Short mmCIF file of C-alpha atoms in Angstrom, two decimals:
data_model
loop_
_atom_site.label_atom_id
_atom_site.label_comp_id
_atom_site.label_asym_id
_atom_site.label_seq_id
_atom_site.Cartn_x
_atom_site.Cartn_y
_atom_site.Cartn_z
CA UNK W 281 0.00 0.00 0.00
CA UNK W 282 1.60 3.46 -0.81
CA UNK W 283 0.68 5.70 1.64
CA UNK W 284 -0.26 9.20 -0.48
CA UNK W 285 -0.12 13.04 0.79
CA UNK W 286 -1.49 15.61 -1.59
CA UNK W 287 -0.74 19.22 -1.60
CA UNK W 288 -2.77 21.48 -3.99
CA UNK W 289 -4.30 24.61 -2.78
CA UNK W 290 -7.48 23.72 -4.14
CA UNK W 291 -10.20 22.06 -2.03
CA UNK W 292 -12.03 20.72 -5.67
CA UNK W 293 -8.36 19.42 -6.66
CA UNK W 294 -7.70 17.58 -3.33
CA UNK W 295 -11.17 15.92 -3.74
CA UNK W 296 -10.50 15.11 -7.45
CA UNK W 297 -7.31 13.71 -6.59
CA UNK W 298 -8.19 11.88 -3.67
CA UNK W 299 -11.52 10.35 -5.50
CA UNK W 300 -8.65 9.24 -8.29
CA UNK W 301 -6.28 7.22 -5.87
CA UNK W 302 -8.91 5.83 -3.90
CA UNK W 303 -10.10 3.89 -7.15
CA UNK W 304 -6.91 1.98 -6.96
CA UNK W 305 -6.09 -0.85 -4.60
CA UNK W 306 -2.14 -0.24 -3.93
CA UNK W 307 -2.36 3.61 -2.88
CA UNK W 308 -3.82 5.32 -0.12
CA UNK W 309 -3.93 8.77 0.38
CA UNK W 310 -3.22 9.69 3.97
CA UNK W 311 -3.81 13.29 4.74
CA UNK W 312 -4.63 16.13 2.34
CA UNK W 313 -2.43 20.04 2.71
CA UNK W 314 -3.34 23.02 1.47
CA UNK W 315 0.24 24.64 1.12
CA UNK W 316 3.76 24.09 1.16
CA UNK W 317 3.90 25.42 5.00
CA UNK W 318 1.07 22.46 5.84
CA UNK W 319 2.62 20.22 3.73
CA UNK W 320 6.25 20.08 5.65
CA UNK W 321 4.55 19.75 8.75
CA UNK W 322 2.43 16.69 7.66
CA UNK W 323 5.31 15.47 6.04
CA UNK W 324 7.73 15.14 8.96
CA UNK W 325 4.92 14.33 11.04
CA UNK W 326 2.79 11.34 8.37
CA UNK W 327 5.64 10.30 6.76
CA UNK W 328 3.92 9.30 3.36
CA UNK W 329 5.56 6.87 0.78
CA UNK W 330 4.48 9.84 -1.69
CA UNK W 331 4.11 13.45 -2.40
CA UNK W 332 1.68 15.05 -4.72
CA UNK W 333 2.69 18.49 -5.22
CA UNK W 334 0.94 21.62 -6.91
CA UNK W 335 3.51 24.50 -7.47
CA UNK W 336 1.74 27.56 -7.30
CA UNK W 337 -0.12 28.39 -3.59
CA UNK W 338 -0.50 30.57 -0.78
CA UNK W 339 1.65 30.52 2.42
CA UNK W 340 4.14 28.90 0.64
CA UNK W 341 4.33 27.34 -2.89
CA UNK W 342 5.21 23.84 -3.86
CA UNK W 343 8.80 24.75 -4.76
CA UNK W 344 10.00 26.48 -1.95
CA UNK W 345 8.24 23.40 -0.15
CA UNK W 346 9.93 21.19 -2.31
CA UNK W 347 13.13 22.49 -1.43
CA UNK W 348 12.51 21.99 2.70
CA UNK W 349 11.01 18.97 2.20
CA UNK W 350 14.15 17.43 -0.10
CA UNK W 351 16.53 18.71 2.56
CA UNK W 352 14.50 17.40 5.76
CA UNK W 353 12.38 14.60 5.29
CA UNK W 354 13.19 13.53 1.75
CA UNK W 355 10.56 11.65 0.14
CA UNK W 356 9.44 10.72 -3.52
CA UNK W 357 7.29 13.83 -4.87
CA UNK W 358 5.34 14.15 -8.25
CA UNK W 359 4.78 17.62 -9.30
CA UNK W 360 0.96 17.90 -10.23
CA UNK W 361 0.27 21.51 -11.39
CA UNK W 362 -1.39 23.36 -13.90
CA UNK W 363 1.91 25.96 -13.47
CA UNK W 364 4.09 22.99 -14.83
CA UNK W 365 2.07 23.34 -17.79
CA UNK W 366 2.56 26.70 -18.66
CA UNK W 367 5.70 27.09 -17.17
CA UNK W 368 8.08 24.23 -18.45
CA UNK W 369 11.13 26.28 -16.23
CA UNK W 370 9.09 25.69 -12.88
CA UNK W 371 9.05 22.24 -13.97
CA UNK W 372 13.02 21.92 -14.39
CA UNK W 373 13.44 24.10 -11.05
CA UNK W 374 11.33 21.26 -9.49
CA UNK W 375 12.89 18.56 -10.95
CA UNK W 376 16.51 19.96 -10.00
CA UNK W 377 15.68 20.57 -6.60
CA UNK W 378 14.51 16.88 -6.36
CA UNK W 379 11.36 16.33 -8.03
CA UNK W 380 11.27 12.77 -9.27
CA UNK W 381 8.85 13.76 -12.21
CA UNK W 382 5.62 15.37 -12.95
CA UNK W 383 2.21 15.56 -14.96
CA UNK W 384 1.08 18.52 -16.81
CA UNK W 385 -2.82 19.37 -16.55
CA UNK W 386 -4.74 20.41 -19.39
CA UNK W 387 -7.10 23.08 -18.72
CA UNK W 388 -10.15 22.97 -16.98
CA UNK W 389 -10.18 20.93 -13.88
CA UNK W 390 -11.84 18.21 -14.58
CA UNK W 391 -10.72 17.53 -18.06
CA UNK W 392 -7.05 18.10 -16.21
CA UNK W 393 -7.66 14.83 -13.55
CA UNK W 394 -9.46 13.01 -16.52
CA UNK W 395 -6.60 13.69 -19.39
CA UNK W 396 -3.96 12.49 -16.90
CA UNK W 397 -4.94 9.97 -14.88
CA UNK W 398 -3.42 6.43 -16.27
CA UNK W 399 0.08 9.14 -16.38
CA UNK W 400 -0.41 10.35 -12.95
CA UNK W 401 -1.17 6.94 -11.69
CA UNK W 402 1.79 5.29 -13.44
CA UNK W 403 4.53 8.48 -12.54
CA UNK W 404 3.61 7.55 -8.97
CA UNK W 405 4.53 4.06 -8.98
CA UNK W 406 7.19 4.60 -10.60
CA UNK W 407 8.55 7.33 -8.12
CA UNK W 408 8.00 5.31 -5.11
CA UNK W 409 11.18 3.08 -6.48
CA UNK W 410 12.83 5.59 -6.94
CA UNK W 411 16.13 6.14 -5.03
CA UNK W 412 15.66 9.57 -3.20
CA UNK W 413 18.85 9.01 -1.65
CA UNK W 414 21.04 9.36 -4.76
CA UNK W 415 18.55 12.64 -5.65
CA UNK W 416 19.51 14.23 -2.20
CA UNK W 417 23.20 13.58 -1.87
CA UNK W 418 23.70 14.40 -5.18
CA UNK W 419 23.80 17.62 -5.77
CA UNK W 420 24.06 19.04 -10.10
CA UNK W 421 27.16 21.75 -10.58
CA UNK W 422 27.95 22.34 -14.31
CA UNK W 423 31.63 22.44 -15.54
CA UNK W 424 33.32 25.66 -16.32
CA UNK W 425 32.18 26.12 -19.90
CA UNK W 426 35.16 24.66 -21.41
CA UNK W 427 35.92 26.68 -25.31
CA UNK W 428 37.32 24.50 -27.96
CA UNK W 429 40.93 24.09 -28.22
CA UNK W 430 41.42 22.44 -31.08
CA UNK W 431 39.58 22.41 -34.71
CA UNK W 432 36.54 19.70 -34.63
CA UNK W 433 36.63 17.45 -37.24
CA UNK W 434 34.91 17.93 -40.48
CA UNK W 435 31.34 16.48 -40.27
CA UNK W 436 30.53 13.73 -42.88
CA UNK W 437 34.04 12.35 -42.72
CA UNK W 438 34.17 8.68 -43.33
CA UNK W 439 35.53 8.86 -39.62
CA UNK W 440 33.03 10.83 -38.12
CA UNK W 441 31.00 8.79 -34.86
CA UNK W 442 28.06 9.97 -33.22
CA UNK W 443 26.57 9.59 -29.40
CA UNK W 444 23.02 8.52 -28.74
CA UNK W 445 21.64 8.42 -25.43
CA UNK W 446 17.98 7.43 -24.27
CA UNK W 447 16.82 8.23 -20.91
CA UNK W 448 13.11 8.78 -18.86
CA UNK W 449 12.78 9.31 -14.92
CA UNK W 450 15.52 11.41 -13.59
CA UNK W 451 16.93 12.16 -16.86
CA UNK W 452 17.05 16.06 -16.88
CA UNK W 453 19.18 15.77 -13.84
CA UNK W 454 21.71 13.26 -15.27
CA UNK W 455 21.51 14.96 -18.45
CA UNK W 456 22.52 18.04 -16.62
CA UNK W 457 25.51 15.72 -15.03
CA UNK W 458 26.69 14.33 -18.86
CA UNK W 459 26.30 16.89 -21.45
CA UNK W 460 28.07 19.83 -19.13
CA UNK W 461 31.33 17.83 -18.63
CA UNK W 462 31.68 16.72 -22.73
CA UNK W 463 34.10 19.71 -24.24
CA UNK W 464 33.26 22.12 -26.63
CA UNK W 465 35.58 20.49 -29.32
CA UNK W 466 33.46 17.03 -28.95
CA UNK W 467 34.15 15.43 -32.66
CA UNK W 468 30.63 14.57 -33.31
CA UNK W 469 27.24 14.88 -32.89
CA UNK W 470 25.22 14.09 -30.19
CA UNK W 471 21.51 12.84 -30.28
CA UNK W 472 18.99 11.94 -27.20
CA UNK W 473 15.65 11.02 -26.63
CA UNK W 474 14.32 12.27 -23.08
CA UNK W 475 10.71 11.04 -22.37
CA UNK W 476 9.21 14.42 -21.87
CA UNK W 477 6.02 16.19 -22.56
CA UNK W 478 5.50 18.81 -25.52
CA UNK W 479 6.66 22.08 -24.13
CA UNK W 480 8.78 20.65 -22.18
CA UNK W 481 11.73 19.61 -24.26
CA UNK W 482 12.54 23.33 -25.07
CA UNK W 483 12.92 24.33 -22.08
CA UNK W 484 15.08 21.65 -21.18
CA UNK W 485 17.21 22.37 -23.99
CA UNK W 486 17.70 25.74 -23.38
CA UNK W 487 18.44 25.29 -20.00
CA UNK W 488 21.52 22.69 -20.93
CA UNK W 489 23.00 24.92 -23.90
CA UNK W 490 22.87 27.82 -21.21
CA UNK W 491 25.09 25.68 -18.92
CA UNK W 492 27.14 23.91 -21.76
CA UNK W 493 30.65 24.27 -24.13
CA UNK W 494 28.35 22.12 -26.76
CA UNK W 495 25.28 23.92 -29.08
CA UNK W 496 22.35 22.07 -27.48
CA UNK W 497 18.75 22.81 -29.01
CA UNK W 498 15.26 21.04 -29.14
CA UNK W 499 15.52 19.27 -32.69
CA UNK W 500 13.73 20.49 -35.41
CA UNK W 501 12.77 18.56 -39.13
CA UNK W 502 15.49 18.58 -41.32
CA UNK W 503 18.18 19.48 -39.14
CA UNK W 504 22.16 18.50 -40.53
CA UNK W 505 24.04 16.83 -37.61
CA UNK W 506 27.16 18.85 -36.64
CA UNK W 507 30.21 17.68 -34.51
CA UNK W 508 29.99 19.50 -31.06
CA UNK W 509 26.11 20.13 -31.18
CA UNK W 510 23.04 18.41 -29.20
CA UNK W 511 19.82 17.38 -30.60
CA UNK W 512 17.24 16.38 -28.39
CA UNK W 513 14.09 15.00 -29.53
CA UNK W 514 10.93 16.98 -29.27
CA UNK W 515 7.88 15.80 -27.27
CA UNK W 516 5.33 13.83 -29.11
CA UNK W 517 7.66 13.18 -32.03
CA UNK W 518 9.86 10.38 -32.82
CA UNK W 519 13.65 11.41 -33.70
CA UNK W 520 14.97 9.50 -36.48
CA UNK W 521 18.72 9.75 -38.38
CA UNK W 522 18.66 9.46 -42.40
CA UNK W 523 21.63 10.60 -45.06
CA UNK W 524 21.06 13.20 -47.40
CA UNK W 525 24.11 13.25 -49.87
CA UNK W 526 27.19 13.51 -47.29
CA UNK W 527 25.03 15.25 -44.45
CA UNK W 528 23.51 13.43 -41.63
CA UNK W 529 19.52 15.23 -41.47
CA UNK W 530 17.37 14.64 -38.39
CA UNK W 531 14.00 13.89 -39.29
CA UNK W 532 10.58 13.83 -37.08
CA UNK W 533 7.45 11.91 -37.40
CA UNK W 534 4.24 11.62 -35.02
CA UNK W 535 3.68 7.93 -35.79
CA UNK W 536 2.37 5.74 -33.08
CA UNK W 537 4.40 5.52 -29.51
CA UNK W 538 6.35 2.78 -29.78
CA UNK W 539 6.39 1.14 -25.83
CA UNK W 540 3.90 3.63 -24.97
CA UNK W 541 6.64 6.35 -25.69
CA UNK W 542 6.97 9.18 -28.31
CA UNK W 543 9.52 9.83 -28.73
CA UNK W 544 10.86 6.45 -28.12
CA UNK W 545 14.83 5.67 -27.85
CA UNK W 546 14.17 2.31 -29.85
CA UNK W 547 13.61 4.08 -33.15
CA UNK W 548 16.09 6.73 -33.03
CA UNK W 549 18.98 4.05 -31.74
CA UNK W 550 18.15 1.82 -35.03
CA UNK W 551 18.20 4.31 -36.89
CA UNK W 552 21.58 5.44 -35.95
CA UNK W 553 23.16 2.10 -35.48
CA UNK W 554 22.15 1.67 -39.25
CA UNK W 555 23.58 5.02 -40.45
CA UNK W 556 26.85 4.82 -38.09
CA UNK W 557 27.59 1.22 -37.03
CA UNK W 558 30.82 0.54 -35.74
CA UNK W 559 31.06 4.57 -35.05
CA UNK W 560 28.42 4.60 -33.26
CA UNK W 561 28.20 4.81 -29.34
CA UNK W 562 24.92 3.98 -27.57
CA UNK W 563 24.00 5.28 -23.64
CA UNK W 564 21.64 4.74 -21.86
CA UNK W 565 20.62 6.53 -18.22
CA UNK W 566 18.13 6.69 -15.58
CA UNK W 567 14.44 5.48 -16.25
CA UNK W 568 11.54 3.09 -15.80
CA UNK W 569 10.93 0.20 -18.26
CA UNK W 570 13.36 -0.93 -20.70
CA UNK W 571 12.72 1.48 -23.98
CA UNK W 572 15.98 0.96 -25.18
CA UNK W 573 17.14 -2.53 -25.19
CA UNK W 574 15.89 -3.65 -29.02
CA UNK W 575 17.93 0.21 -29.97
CA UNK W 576 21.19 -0.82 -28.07
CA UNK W 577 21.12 -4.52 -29.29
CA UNK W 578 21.14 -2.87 -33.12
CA UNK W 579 24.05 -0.90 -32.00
CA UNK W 580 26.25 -3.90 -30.36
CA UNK W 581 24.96 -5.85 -33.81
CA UNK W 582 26.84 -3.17 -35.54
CA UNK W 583 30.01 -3.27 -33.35
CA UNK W 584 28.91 0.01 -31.88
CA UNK W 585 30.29 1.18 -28.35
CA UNK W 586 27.59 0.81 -25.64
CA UNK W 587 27.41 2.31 -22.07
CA UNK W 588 25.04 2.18 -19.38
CA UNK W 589 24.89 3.87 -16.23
CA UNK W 590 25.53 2.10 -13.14
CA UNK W 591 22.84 1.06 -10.29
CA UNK W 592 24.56 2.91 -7.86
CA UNK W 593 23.39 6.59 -9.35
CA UNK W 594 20.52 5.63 -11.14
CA UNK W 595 17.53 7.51 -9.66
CA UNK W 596 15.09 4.50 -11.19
CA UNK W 597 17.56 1.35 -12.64
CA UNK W 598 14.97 0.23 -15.52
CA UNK W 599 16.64 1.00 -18.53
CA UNK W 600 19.86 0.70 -17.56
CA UNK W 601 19.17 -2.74 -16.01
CA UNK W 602 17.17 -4.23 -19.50
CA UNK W 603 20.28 -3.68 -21.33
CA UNK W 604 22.94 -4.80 -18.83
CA UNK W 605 20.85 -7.72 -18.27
CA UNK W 606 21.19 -8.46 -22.26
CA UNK W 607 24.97 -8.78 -21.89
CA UNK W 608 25.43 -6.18 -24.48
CA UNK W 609 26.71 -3.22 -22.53
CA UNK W 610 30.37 -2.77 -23.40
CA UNK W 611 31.08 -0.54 -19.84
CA UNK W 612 29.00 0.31 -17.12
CA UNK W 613 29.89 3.37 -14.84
CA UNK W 614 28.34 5.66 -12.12
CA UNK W 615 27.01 8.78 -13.66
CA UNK W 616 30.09 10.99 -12.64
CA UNK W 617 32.26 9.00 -15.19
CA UNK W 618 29.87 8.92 -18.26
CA UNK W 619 30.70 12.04 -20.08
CA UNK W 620 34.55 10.99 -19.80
CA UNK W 621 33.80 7.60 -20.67
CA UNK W 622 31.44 9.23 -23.73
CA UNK W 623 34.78 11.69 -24.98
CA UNK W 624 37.35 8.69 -24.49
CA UNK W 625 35.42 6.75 -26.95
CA UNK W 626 34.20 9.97 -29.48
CA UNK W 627 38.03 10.74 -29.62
CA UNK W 628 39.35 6.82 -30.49
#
């Protein structure tokens, strides 16, 4: 039974909410708060398997309570707010500060509970596995912005590689960790597929070229694939690699979600394991499931490179644990070590 506390300003909300876990047999919700001040207190004094939190409310909003709460009773929260909506950089200040993930409401209240409730239901199991340990004890600085040093090699070489990584739960964080320690002068590409929300995506691209030596943007149709720059998939679109002459061109499509994901790291890791092979070198981080595994079997078919990160930093070992469990990951390291492990093998 996972015992539930939700926070949302709203006396409808906390009724909607509480109607919604009380349909299922494994949660329970516990106690109800009507701000962040209320919600510390029942907190330290309940302590619930689970957080709901809304961001924006009197007394105190859900970040600032957030913050407390991470630092003196830590305990899985899901950020459930129409503010994460609208806001996408609420969202990443959530998720930085400990957050293990969140659902977006659509508007109107009802609608909001109705659009997301096999999501919100799911997010929550899922964050109650999640280790909150490795979230609070592991506190994000970014690298000096390091400038390139030396010329990056001309794209479309015959030796040019390229770096795919797939992640889900407690990805912007580790993302944060990987993509701020590669160097500016990185000889390839990079491409990732972060299971994120429309909107969302941006923001979180924005947020990692503000903090990095590389050109990191939200990927757009038609892109060419340069050495030193990021492409990370949009929300509801798949990311997939195809040639065009001697260019590498990103291109997008809203087919079905493939695992229940779009984008989905499957397709985009075929895709480059077929364009790249041997040059190719597949990583995989922190998430639920095991979206992933067929994409990093293509690229160990191809003689590509393949890392995964280690147990001991994962905030939820799913993905990472499907692949290792295939015997097909080449090196698996803590989440410190994977951008050096990731520049080792871009420079071979």
């Amino acid at each position: 039974m996972i015992k539930i506390l939700i926070v949302d300003d709203s006396a409808f909300m906390r009724k909607l909410l509480t109607d919604l876990f009380a349909t299922e047999p494994d949660f329970m919700v516990i106690d109800t708060a009507r701000n962040g001040k209320d919600a510390i207190d029942k907190v330290k004094r309940l302590k619930p398997d689970l957080v709901t939190m809304d961001v924006e409310m009197p007394v105190m909003d859900g970040i600032t309570a957030l913050e407390i709460i991470m630092k003196e009773a830590p305990v899985p929260v899901v950020m459930v707010s129409s503010l994460t909506k609208a806001g996408a950089e609420a969202t990443l200040k959530a998720l930085e500060l400990g957050a293990i993930d969140f659902v977006a409401k659509t508007a109107g209240p009802i609608s909001s509970i109705t659009g997301i409730r096999e999501k919100l239901l799911e997010k929550c199991r899922i964050a109650v596995q999640a280790n909150v340990l490795q979230i609070i004890n592991k506190t994000i600085t970014a690298s000096p912005v390091v400038k390139p040093t030396v010329p990056t090699m001309q794209y479309g070489s015959q030796t040019e590689k390229i770096i795919a990584i797939g992640t889900s739960t407690g990805g912007p964080r580790a993302l944060q960790e990987v993509i701020t320690k590669l160097p500016g002068n990185l000889p390839c590409g990079v491409v990732i597929v972060q299971h994120m929300p429309p909107g969302f995506t941006k923001s979180l691209s924005e947020r990692l070229n503000s903090l990095s030596a590389l050109t990191v943007k939200e990927a757009e149709h038609n892109d060419v694939v340069t050495a030193g720059s990021v492409y990370i998939a949009p929300g509801d679109y798949h990311m997939l690699l195809e040639r065009e002459g001697n260019k590498t061109v990103i291109k997008l499509n809203p087919n079905p979600p493939v695992g229940g994901h779009r984008p989905a790291v499957d397709p985009m890791m075929e895709s480059v394991a077929e364009l790249y092979g041997a040059k190719t070198v597949g990583v995989i981080l922190t998430g639920m499931g095991h979206d992933g595994s067929k994409g990093m079997q293509a690229i160990k078919r191809q003689k590509g490179y393949t890392i995964a990160e280690d147990q001991s930093t994962s905030v939820v070992y799913g993905m990472p644990k499907s692949v290792i469990e295939l015997g097909i990951v080449d090196k698996v390291v803590p989440l410190p070590a994977v951008a050096a492990e990731i520049t080792k093998m871009a420079i071979k």
